[in-house]
Coordinates of C-alpha atoms in Angstrom, one line a residue:
M1 CA -37.5 57.9 -53.7
S2 CA -36.8 61.4 -52.0
A3 CA -33.3 62.7 -51.5
R4 CA -33.8 62.2 -47.7
S5 CA -34.9 58.6 -47.7
H6 CA -32.0 58.1 -50.0
V7 CA -29.7 59.6 -48.0
V8 CA -31.3 57.5 -44.9
E9 CA -30.8 54.3 -47.0
T10 CA -27.4 54.7 -47.8
R11 CA -26.6 55.3 -44.3
D12 CA -28.3 52.5 -43.1
L13 CA -25.9 50.3 -45.8
V14 CA -22.6 51.7 -44.7
I15 CA -23.8 51.0 -41.0
A16 CA -24.5 47.4 -42.0
L17 CA -21.4 47.2 -44.1
V18 CA -19.0 48.5 -41.1
L19 CA -20.9 46.3 -38.7
G20 CA -20.3 43.3 -40.9
V21 CA -16.7 43.9 -41.1
L22 CA -16.0 44.6 -37.9
T23 CA -17.9 41.6 -36.5
G24 CA -15.7 39.4 -39.1
L25 CA -12.9 40.9 -37.8
S26 CA -13.7 40.0 -33.6
R27 CA -13.7 36.6 -35.0
L28 CA -10.3 35.9 -36.4
P29 CA -8.2 36.1 -33.1
F30 CA -10.7 33.1 -31.7
V31 CA -10.8 30.8 -34.7
A32 CA -10.6 27.2 -34.0
H33 CA -7.4 25.5 -35.7
R34 CA -9.0 21.9 -35.8
L35 CA -11.7 20.3 -37.4
W36 CA -14.5 20.7 -35.1
E37 CA -16.6 17.4 -35.4
W38 CA -17.7 14.4 -37.6
D39 CA -19.4 16.5 -40.1
S40 CA -16.4 19.0 -40.4
V41 CA -14.5 15.9 -41.5
L42 CA -17.1 15.2 -44.2
Y43 CA -16.8 18.8 -45.6
A44 CA -12.9 18.7 -45.2
R45 CA -13.3 15.5 -47.4
A46 CA -15.2 17.2 -50.1
L47 CA -12.5 19.8 -50.4
E48 CA -9.7 17.4 -50.5
Q49 CA -11.3 14.6 -52.8
G50 CA -14.2 16.1 -54.7
F51 CA -17.8 16.6 -54.1
H52 CA -19.9 13.4 -53.7
V53 CA -23.0 12.5 -51.8
D54 CA -23.7 9.3 -50.4
D55 CA -25.7 7.4 -47.7
V56 CA -22.5 5.4 -47.4
L57 CA -20.1 6.8 -44.9
S58 CA -17.0 6.1 -46.4
G59 CA -18.5 7.7 -49.6
S60 CA -19.8 10.7 -47.9
R61 CA -18.3 14.0 -49.0
P62 CA -20.2 15.3 -47.6
H63 CA -23.5 13.8 -46.3
P64 CA -26.8 14.3 -48.0
P65 CA -28.1 17.0 -49.2
G66 CA -24.3 18.0 -49.6
Y67 CA -24.6 21.9 -49.0
I68 CA -22.4 21.9 -52.5
F69 CA -22.7 26.0 -52.4
Y70 CA -21.3 25.9 -48.9
V71 CA -18.2 23.3 -50.0
A72 CA -17.7 25.8 -53.4
A73 CA -17.1 28.8 -50.9
A74 CA -15.4 26.9 -49.0
A75 CA -13.2 25.7 -51.9
L76 CA -12.4 29.4 -52.9
A77 CA -11.0 29.8 -49.8
K78 CA -9.0 26.8 -50.1
A79 CA -7.7 27.7 -53.5
A80 CA -6.6 30.7 -51.7
G81 CA -4.0 28.7 -49.9
L82 CA -6.2 28.1 -46.6
D83 CA -6.0 24.2 -45.3
S84 CA -9.3 22.7 -45.1
D85 CA -10.0 23.6 -41.4
H86 CA -9.1 27.2 -42.0
A87 CA -11.4 27.5 -45.6
L88 CA -14.5 26.3 -43.5
V89 CA -13.8 28.4 -41.1
A90 CA -13.4 31.3 -43.4
V91 CA -17.0 30.5 -44.6
S92 CA -18.2 30.7 -41.1
V93 CA -16.1 34.5 -40.3
V94 CA -17.9 35.9 -43.7
A95 CA -21.2 34.6 -42.7
S96 CA -20.8 36.0 -38.8
G97 CA -20.3 39.6 -40.7
V98 CA -23.1 39.1 -43.2
A99 CA -25.8 38.1 -40.7
A100 CA -24.9 40.9 -38.3
G101 CA -25.2 43.6 -41.2
L102 CA -28.6 42.0 -42.2
C103 CA -30.0 41.8 -38.7
Y104 CA -29.0 45.6 -38.7
L105 CA -31.1 46.3 -41.7
L106 CA -34.2 44.0 -40.4
C107 CA -34.4 45.7 -37.3
R108 CA -34.1 49.0 -39.3
R109 CA -37.7 48.1 -40.8
Y110 CA -39.1 48.3 -37.1
A111 CA -37.0 50.8 -34.9
G112 CA -34.6 53.5 -35.2
P113 CA -30.8 53.6 -36.0
P114 CA -29.6 53.4 -32.6
L115 CA -32.0 50.6 -31.2
S116 CA -31.3 48.5 -34.4
L117 CA -27.6 49.0 -34.1
A118 CA -27.7 47.9 -30.6
L119 CA -29.8 44.8 -31.5
A120 CA -27.5 44.0 -34.3
I121 CA -24.4 44.1 -31.9
A122 CA -26.2 42.0 -29.5
F123 CA -26.8 39.5 -32.4
A124 CA -22.9 39.5 -33.1
A125 CA -21.9 39.0 -29.7
S126 CA -24.0 36.5 -28.6
P127 CA -22.2 33.2 -27.6
L128 CA -24.3 30.8 -29.9
V129 CA -23.3 33.2 -33.1
W130 CA -19.6 33.9 -31.7
L131 CA -19.0 30.1 -31.3
H132 CA -20.4 29.1 -35.0
G133 CA -18.4 32.0 -36.4
E134 CA -15.3 30.1 -35.2
V135 CA -15.9 26.6 -36.2
A136 CA -15.5 24.5 -39.5
M137 CA -19.5 23.9 -39.6
P138 CA -22.1 25.5 -41.7
Y139 CA -24.9 26.1 -39.0
L140 CA -24.2 30.0 -39.3
L141 CA -25.0 30.3 -42.9
L142 CA -28.7 29.9 -41.6
A143 CA -28.6 33.1 -39.9
P144 CA -27.8 35.6 -42.9
I145 CA -29.7 33.4 -45.3
S146 CA -33.0 33.0 -43.2
A147 CA -32.3 36.9 -42.4
G148 CA -32.2 38.0 -46.0
L149 CA -34.5 35.9 -47.7
A150 CA -37.1 37.3 -44.8
L151 CA -36.1 40.9 -45.8
A152 CA -36.5 40.2 -49.2
F153 CA -39.9 38.4 -49.0
R154 CA -41.3 41.2 -46.6
D155 CA -40.0 44.2 -48.9
A156 CA -41.6 42.4 -52.0
R157 CA -44.8 41.3 -51.0
G158 CA -47.1 43.1 -52.9
Q159 CA -44.8 45.5 -54.9
G160 CA -44.9 43.7 -58.1
V161 CA -43.9 40.7 -60.3
R162 CA -40.4 41.6 -60.8
R163 CA -39.3 41.9 -57.1
A164 CA -41.6 38.8 -56.3
V165 CA -39.6 37.0 -59.5
V166 CA -36.0 37.8 -58.2
A167 CA -36.8 37.0 -54.3
S168 CA -37.9 33.7 -55.5
F169 CA -34.9 33.1 -57.9
A170 CA -33.0 34.2 -54.8
F171 CA -34.8 31.7 -52.5
G172 CA -34.3 28.7 -54.7
A173 CA -30.6 29.2 -55.4
L174 CA -29.7 30.0 -51.8
G175 CA -30.7 26.5 -51.1
G176 CA -27.6 25.3 -52.3
F177 CA -26.1 26.7 -49.2
R178 CA -28.7 25.0 -46.7
Q179 CA -31.6 22.9 -48.4
D180 CA -33.4 22.6 -44.9
L181 CA -34.4 26.5 -45.5
L182 CA -36.6 25.6 -48.4
L183 CA -38.5 23.7 -46.3
F184 CA -38.8 26.4 -43.2
L185 CA -39.7 29.4 -45.2
F186 CA -41.8 28.0 -47.9
P187 CA -44.9 29.1 -46.0
L188 CA -43.4 32.7 -46.0
W189 CA -42.7 32.8 -49.5
V190 CA -46.2 32.1 -50.3
W191 CA -47.4 35.1 -48.0
M192 CA -45.0 37.0 -50.0
L193 CA -46.9 35.9 -53.0
W194 CA -50.6 35.6 -51.8
P195 CA -51.5 39.4 -52.8
D196 CA -50.5 39.2 -56.1
T197 CA -51.8 36.4 -58.1
G198 CA -50.0 37.4 -61.1
A199 CA -46.7 36.7 -60.0
R200 CA -47.1 33.3 -58.8
L201 CA -46.6 31.3 -61.7
R202 CA -43.6 33.1 -63.1
S203 CA -42.4 33.5 -59.2
A204 CA -42.8 29.5 -58.9
V205 CA -40.8 29.2 -62.5
A206 CA -38.0 31.5 -61.1
L207 CA -38.1 29.3 -57.5
L208 CA -37.4 26.0 -59.6
A209 CA -34.7 27.6 -61.9
G210 CA -32.8 28.7 -58.9
C211 CA -33.0 25.1 -57.4
G212 CA -31.6 24.1 -60.6
L213 CA -28.2 25.9 -60.0
W214 CA -27.3 23.6 -57.1
L215 CA -29.5 20.5 -57.8
L216 CA -28.1 19.6 -61.1
P217 CA -24.4 19.6 -60.3
S218 CA -24.9 18.0 -57.2
A219 CA -26.6 15.4 -58.8
A220 CA -24.1 15.2 -61.5
L221 CA -21.3 14.4 -58.8
S222 CA -23.2 12.4 -56.9
D223 CA -24.4 9.4 -59.4
G224 CA -27.0 10.7 -61.2
L225 CA -30.4 12.8 -60.4
I226 CA -32.4 9.7 -59.2
A227 CA -29.2 8.6 -56.5
Y228 CA -28.9 12.1 -55.2
A229 CA -32.6 12.7 -54.5
M230 CA -33.1 9.2 -53.0
R231 CA -30.1 9.5 -50.8
S232 CA -31.2 13.2 -49.6
L233 CA -34.7 11.9 -49.2
G234 CA -33.0 9.2 -46.5
Q235 CA -31.4 11.5 -45.0
L236 CA -34.7 13.9 -44.6
T237 CA -36.9 10.7 -43.3
G238 CA -33.9 9.4 -41.4
V239 CA -33.8 12.7 -39.2
S240 CA -37.4 13.3 -39.0
G241 CA -38.6 10.0 -38.3
V242 CA -40.9 10.2 -35.3
S243 CA -39.3 8.1 -32.2
A244 CA -40.8 5.4 -30.6
N245 CA -40.1 7.3 -27.4
A246 CA -41.4 10.4 -28.7
E247 CA -42.9 11.5 -25.5
R248 CA -39.1 11.5 -23.8
S249 CA -37.8 12.8 -27.2
I250 CA -40.0 15.9 -27.5
P251 CA -39.3 17.4 -23.9
L252 CA -35.4 16.6 -24.8
N253 CA -36.1 18.9 -27.8
A254 CA -37.5 21.6 -25.9
V255 CA -34.8 21.8 -23.8
L256 CA -32.2 21.7 -26.3
V257 CA -34.2 24.2 -28.4
G258 CA -34.5 27.0 -25.2
D259 CA -30.8 26.2 -24.4
S260 CA -29.7 27.4 -27.6
L261 CA -32.4 30.5 -27.8
F262 CA -31.0 31.7 -24.6
W263 CA -27.3 31.2 -25.7
G264 CA -28.2 33.5 -28.9
G265 CA -30.3 35.8 -26.9
L266 CA -29.4 35.9 -23.6
L267 CA -31.5 38.7 -21.9
V268 CA -32.8 39.5 -25.5
F269 CA -34.6 36.1 -25.0
V270 CA -36.2 36.6 -21.7
A271 CA -37.5 40.2 -23.1
L272 CA -38.7 38.7 -26.1
L273 CA -41.2 36.6 -24.0
V274 CA -42.0 39.3 -21.3
L275 CA -42.8 41.8 -24.4
G276 CA -44.8 39.1 -26.0
L277 CA -46.8 38.4 -23.0
A278 CA -47.5 42.0 -22.5
R279 CA -48.5 42.8 -26.1
A280 CA -50.7 39.7 -26.0
L281 CA -52.4 40.9 -22.8
A282 CA -52.9 44.5 -24.7
S283 CA -54.5 42.7 -27.3
V284 CA -56.8 41.0 -25.0
R285 CA -57.7 44.2 -23.1
G286 CA -58.9 45.9 -26.8
Q287 CA -56.2 48.3 -27.2
R288 CA -55.1 49.0 -30.7
L289 CA -51.7 48.1 -31.4
P290 CA -49.8 49.1 -34.7
D291 CA -48.7 46.9 -37.4
D292 CA -50.2 44.0 -35.8
A293 CA -50.2 42.5 -39.6
E294 CA -46.5 42.0 -39.1
A295 CA -47.6 39.2 -36.5
G296 CA -48.3 37.2 -39.4
F297 CA -44.8 37.8 -41.0
F298 CA -42.9 36.5 -37.9
A299 CA -45.1 33.6 -37.3
L300 CA -44.8 32.2 -40.8
W301 CA -41.0 33.0 -40.6
L302 CA -40.4 31.5 -37.0
L303 CA -43.0 29.1 -36.4
P304 CA -42.2 26.2 -39.1
A305 CA -38.6 25.9 -38.3
L306 CA -39.4 26.0 -34.3
L307 CA -42.0 23.1 -34.7
F308 CA -39.5 21.1 -36.5
Y309 CA -36.9 21.6 -34.0
L310 CA -39.3 20.7 -31.4
F311 CA -41.6 17.6 -32.7
V312 CA -39.1 16.3 -35.3
H313 CA -35.7 16.8 -34.7
I314 CA -32.6 19.1 -33.5
G315 CA -29.4 17.8 -33.4
E316 CA -27.1 20.6 -32.6
W317 CA -27.3 24.1 -30.9
G318 CA -26.6 25.8 -34.3
F319 CA -30.1 24.5 -35.9
V320 CA -31.8 27.5 -34.1
L321 CA -29.9 30.0 -36.0
S322 CA -32.3 29.9 -38.6
L323 CA -34.7 31.7 -35.5
V324 CA -32.2 33.8 -33.9
P325 CA -32.1 37.0 -36.5
G326 CA -35.9 36.7 -36.2
M327 CA -35.7 37.1 -32.3
Y328 CA -34.1 40.3 -32.4
A329 CA -36.2 41.7 -35.3
L330 CA -39.4 40.4 -33.2
V331 CA -37.9 42.6 -30.1
A332 CA -37.3 45.8 -32.2
W333 CA -41.0 45.4 -33.6
L334 CA -42.2 44.7 -29.8
L335 CA -40.7 47.9 -28.8
C336 CA -41.9 50.1 -31.8
R337 CA -44.1 51.6 -29.4
L338 CA -41.7 52.6 -26.7
S339 CA -40.7 56.0 -27.8
A340 CA -40.6 57.6 -24.7
R341 CA -38.1 54.6 -23.3
R342 CA -35.8 54.4 -26.3
A343 CA -32.8 55.3 -24.7
T344 CA -33.6 52.9 -22.1
A345 CA -33.9 49.9 -24.2
V346 CA -30.8 50.6 -26.3
A347 CA -29.0 50.8 -22.9
L348 CA -30.3 47.6 -21.7
V349 CA -30.1 45.9 -25.3
L350 CA -26.1 47.0 -25.1
A351 CA -25.7 45.8 -21.8
N352 CA -26.8 42.4 -22.9
A353 CA -24.2 42.7 -25.8
A354 CA -21.4 43.4 -23.3
L355 CA -22.7 40.5 -20.9
A356 CA -22.9 38.1 -23.5
A357 CA -19.5 39.1 -24.8
A358 CA -17.7 38.7 -21.6
L359 CA -19.3 35.1 -21.2
F360 CA -17.9 34.1 -24.4
L361 CA -14.7 35.7 -24.1
T362 CA -13.7 35.1 -20.3
G363 CA -16.3 32.5 -19.1
D364 CA -15.7 28.6 -19.0
D365 CA -18.7 27.4 -20.3
P366 CA -17.9 23.9 -22.0
V367 CA -19.7 24.9 -25.1
F368 CA -20.3 28.5 -25.5
S369 CA -16.9 30.2 -24.8
R370 CA -13.8 30.9 -26.1
A371 CA -12.2 28.5 -23.6
S372 CA -14.1 25.6 -25.4
L373 CA -12.3 26.4 -28.6
V374 CA -8.9 26.1 -27.0
A375 CA -9.9 23.3 -25.4
H376 CA -11.0 21.4 -28.2
D377 CA -7.8 22.2 -30.3
R378 CA -5.5 21.2 -27.3
S379 CA -7.4 18.2 -26.6
T380 CA -6.8 17.3 -30.4
D381 CA -3.5 17.9 -30.6
A382 CA -2.1 16.2 -27.2
R383 CA -4.4 13.0 -28.0
T384 CA -3.1 12.9 -31.9
S385 CA 0.3 13.5 -31.1
W386 CA 1.0 11.4 -28.2
I387 CA -0.7 8.3 -30.3
R388 CA 1.7 9.2 -33.3
D389 CA 4.7 9.6 -31.4
Q390 CA 4.0 6.9 -28.2
A391 CA 1.4 4.3 -29.0
P392 CA 3.0 0.7 -30.0
P393 CA 3.1 -0.1 -33.7
G394 CA -0.4 -2.1 -34.6
S395 CA -2.3 -0.7 -31.8
I396 CA -6.0 0.4 -32.7
V397 CA -7.3 3.5 -31.3
L398 CA -11.2 3.6 -30.3
A399 CA -13.4 6.6 -30.8
A400 CA -17.3 7.6 -30.4
A401 CA -18.1 11.0 -31.3
E402 CA -14.7 12.1 -32.3
V403 CA -13.8 8.9 -34.2
L404 CA -14.0 11.0 -37.8
V405 CA -11.7 13.9 -36.6
A406 CA -9.3 11.2 -34.8
S407 CA -9.0 9.2 -38.0
Y408 CA -8.5 12.6 -40.4
Y409 CA -5.6 13.4 -38.0
L410 CA -4.2 10.0 -37.8
P411 CA -4.0 9.0 -41.3
D412 CA -1.7 6.1 -40.6
R413 CA -3.3 4.3 -37.8
V414 CA -6.3 2.1 -37.4
V415 CA -9.3 4.3 -35.9
R416 CA -12.5 2.2 -35.3
Y417 CA -15.9 3.6 -33.8
S418 CA -17.2 2.5 -30.4
N419 CA -20.0 4.0 -28.2
A420 CA -20.4 2.4 -24.9
A421 CA -23.7 3.9 -24.3
A422 CA -25.3 2.4 -27.5
T423 CA -27.5 -0.8 -26.9
A424 CA -26.3 -2.5 -30.1
T425 CA -22.9 -3.9 -30.6
H426 CA -20.8 -5.4 -32.9
G427 CA -17.7 -7.4 -33.3
L428 CA -14.1 -6.2 -34.1
P429 CA -11.7 -9.2 -35.0
I430 CA -8.3 -9.2 -33.2
D431 CA -5.7 -11.5 -34.8
G432 CA -3.3 -11.4 -31.7
P433 CA -2.3 -9.4 -28.6
T434 CA -2.8 -5.9 -29.2
T435 CA -3.0 -2.5 -27.5
I436 CA -5.9 -0.7 -27.6
V437 CA -6.3 3.0 -27.3
I438 CA -9.5 4.3 -26.1
Y439 CA -9.3 7.8 -27.3
E440 CA -12.5 9.0 -25.3
P441 CA -14.1 7.8 -22.3
A442 CA -17.4 7.0 -24.2
A443 CA -15.4 4.7 -26.6
R444 CA -14.3 2.3 -23.9
P445 CA -15.3 -1.1 -25.0
L446 CA -17.8 -3.4 -23.3
D447 CA -15.0 -6.4 -23.0
V448 CA -12.5 -4.1 -21.1
R449 CA -12.2 -4.0 -17.1
A450 CA -9.1 -2.8 -16.7
A451 CA -7.5 0.2 -18.5
R452 CA -4.5 2.2 -17.9
T453 CA -4.9 6.4 -18.0
V454 CA -2.2 8.2 -19.8
E455 CA -2.5 11.9 -18.7
L456 CA -1.2 14.5 -21.0
G457 CA -1.7 17.3 -19.3
Q458 CA -4.6 20.3 -18.6
G459 CA -6.8 17.3 -17.9
I460 CA -6.7 15.7 -21.0
T461 CA -6.2 11.8 -20.9
L462 CA -6.1 8.6 -22.9
Q463 CA -7.0 5.2 -21.9
L464 CA -4.7 2.2 -22.9
A465 CA -5.9 -1.4 -22.6
E466 CA -4.0 -5.0 -23.5
V467 CA -6.4 -7.4 -25.2
P468 CA -6.0 -11.1 -26.2
S469 CA -7.0 -12.4 -29.7
G470 CA -10.4 -12.8 -30.5
T471 CA -13.4 -10.5 -31.0
L472 CA -13.7 -7.6 -28.9
R473 CA -17.4 -6.4 -28.9
L474 CA -17.6 -2.5 -29.5
G475 CA -20.7 -0.5 -28.8
G476 CA -23.1 1.1 -31.7
S477 CA -22.9 -0.2 -35.4
D478 CA -19.9 -0.9 -37.4
I479 CA -18.8 1.6 -39.6
G480 CA -16.0 0.1 -40.9
D481 CA -13.1 2.0 -42.3
A482 CA -14.8 5.4 -42.3
R483 CA -11.5 7.4 -44.4

């Protein structure tokens, strides 16, 4: 390595580090102060009651496959004095910084420092990335792990056994944070090993050894290897089963994927489509394009997850964070020939970053904005405070998607699941005249025709209904006491 290349590499590492620190710091003023959703409560349980993967909700701490390294990282933050919510959020904040730094280093493989830095800033400023860096959910981990492993596989390809083995071990070990990446990045791992037949066996052993770091403790804490494997397999088949209404679910998946990727890239997403079409047209016309071998790298990285999200399952916007760093690197690659217009490209990307940051910080989107974080915390506090202080003793709280959040912040109240949109129903025995508190509109039971609305201010409401003894029909399956 020449002295000049060493200086450039060191400079890039310094830039990545500074960008990562600034990205993490930018999250601190806006973090959510209440558990974000259903799964957040399951992770909080794991911190407070001990890790235990189960397919029964009452025993899920958290749900399969558990993401034990994510829970362990949050446990370190909790040991430092944070409560469960802020410990989980701390992992998201750190992951934001790491993801931004790795996005810069990845883009540097294709573009100069100014454009790479601009793209990494745009990545960090995107509302999708910013939102998930503020909440108690593990989706943001998909971005740095995906980007880091893609970078490691790319740099290790054809570079000898030692680098391939190290990358393979890291691949297996990092699955302890997000096991789904083992599935999505497996084709790219095979691509790394393809040119070097001598590295394949040792790399496979290294991969298995890395997996053992999370598999063995996860199994030991979850009733043994067979029980853990069966529960994790059941979770996978449960979310990946082909719907009987697949012709409808695929278009819905496509809308969710497209919407998520747009909020992850805004104008970068549009530029990706335009540049990709222009590059494809140039290939059809027979023009020679540089580094076309990189097309295989991007295809094997991004297509497996994208196809899974489109045709099998995507339940949350955050899933596409496994793709978003690759989007920015792909734009860097597509722009690599535009040497005469690099200043314009940098300006456009920075304008995109400014627009994205403005939409998150000052916009009112119900999901991808700072306002959504504030509204969620305010709503949770207002509803749970009123129920604790004002709801009659013996009343029953009904909630739908927020049932676990409500039960977490109302530990002394009876909280049951009800979803008015569900086709199935279950019965809730009522021993005598009882007040029903409807925590969210979707939880309204089928038998209740009239309910009194309680205004809590700033558009936050609860509904109260008086029901006689008997059996109350609630929508959805009976999850029982989910605490």
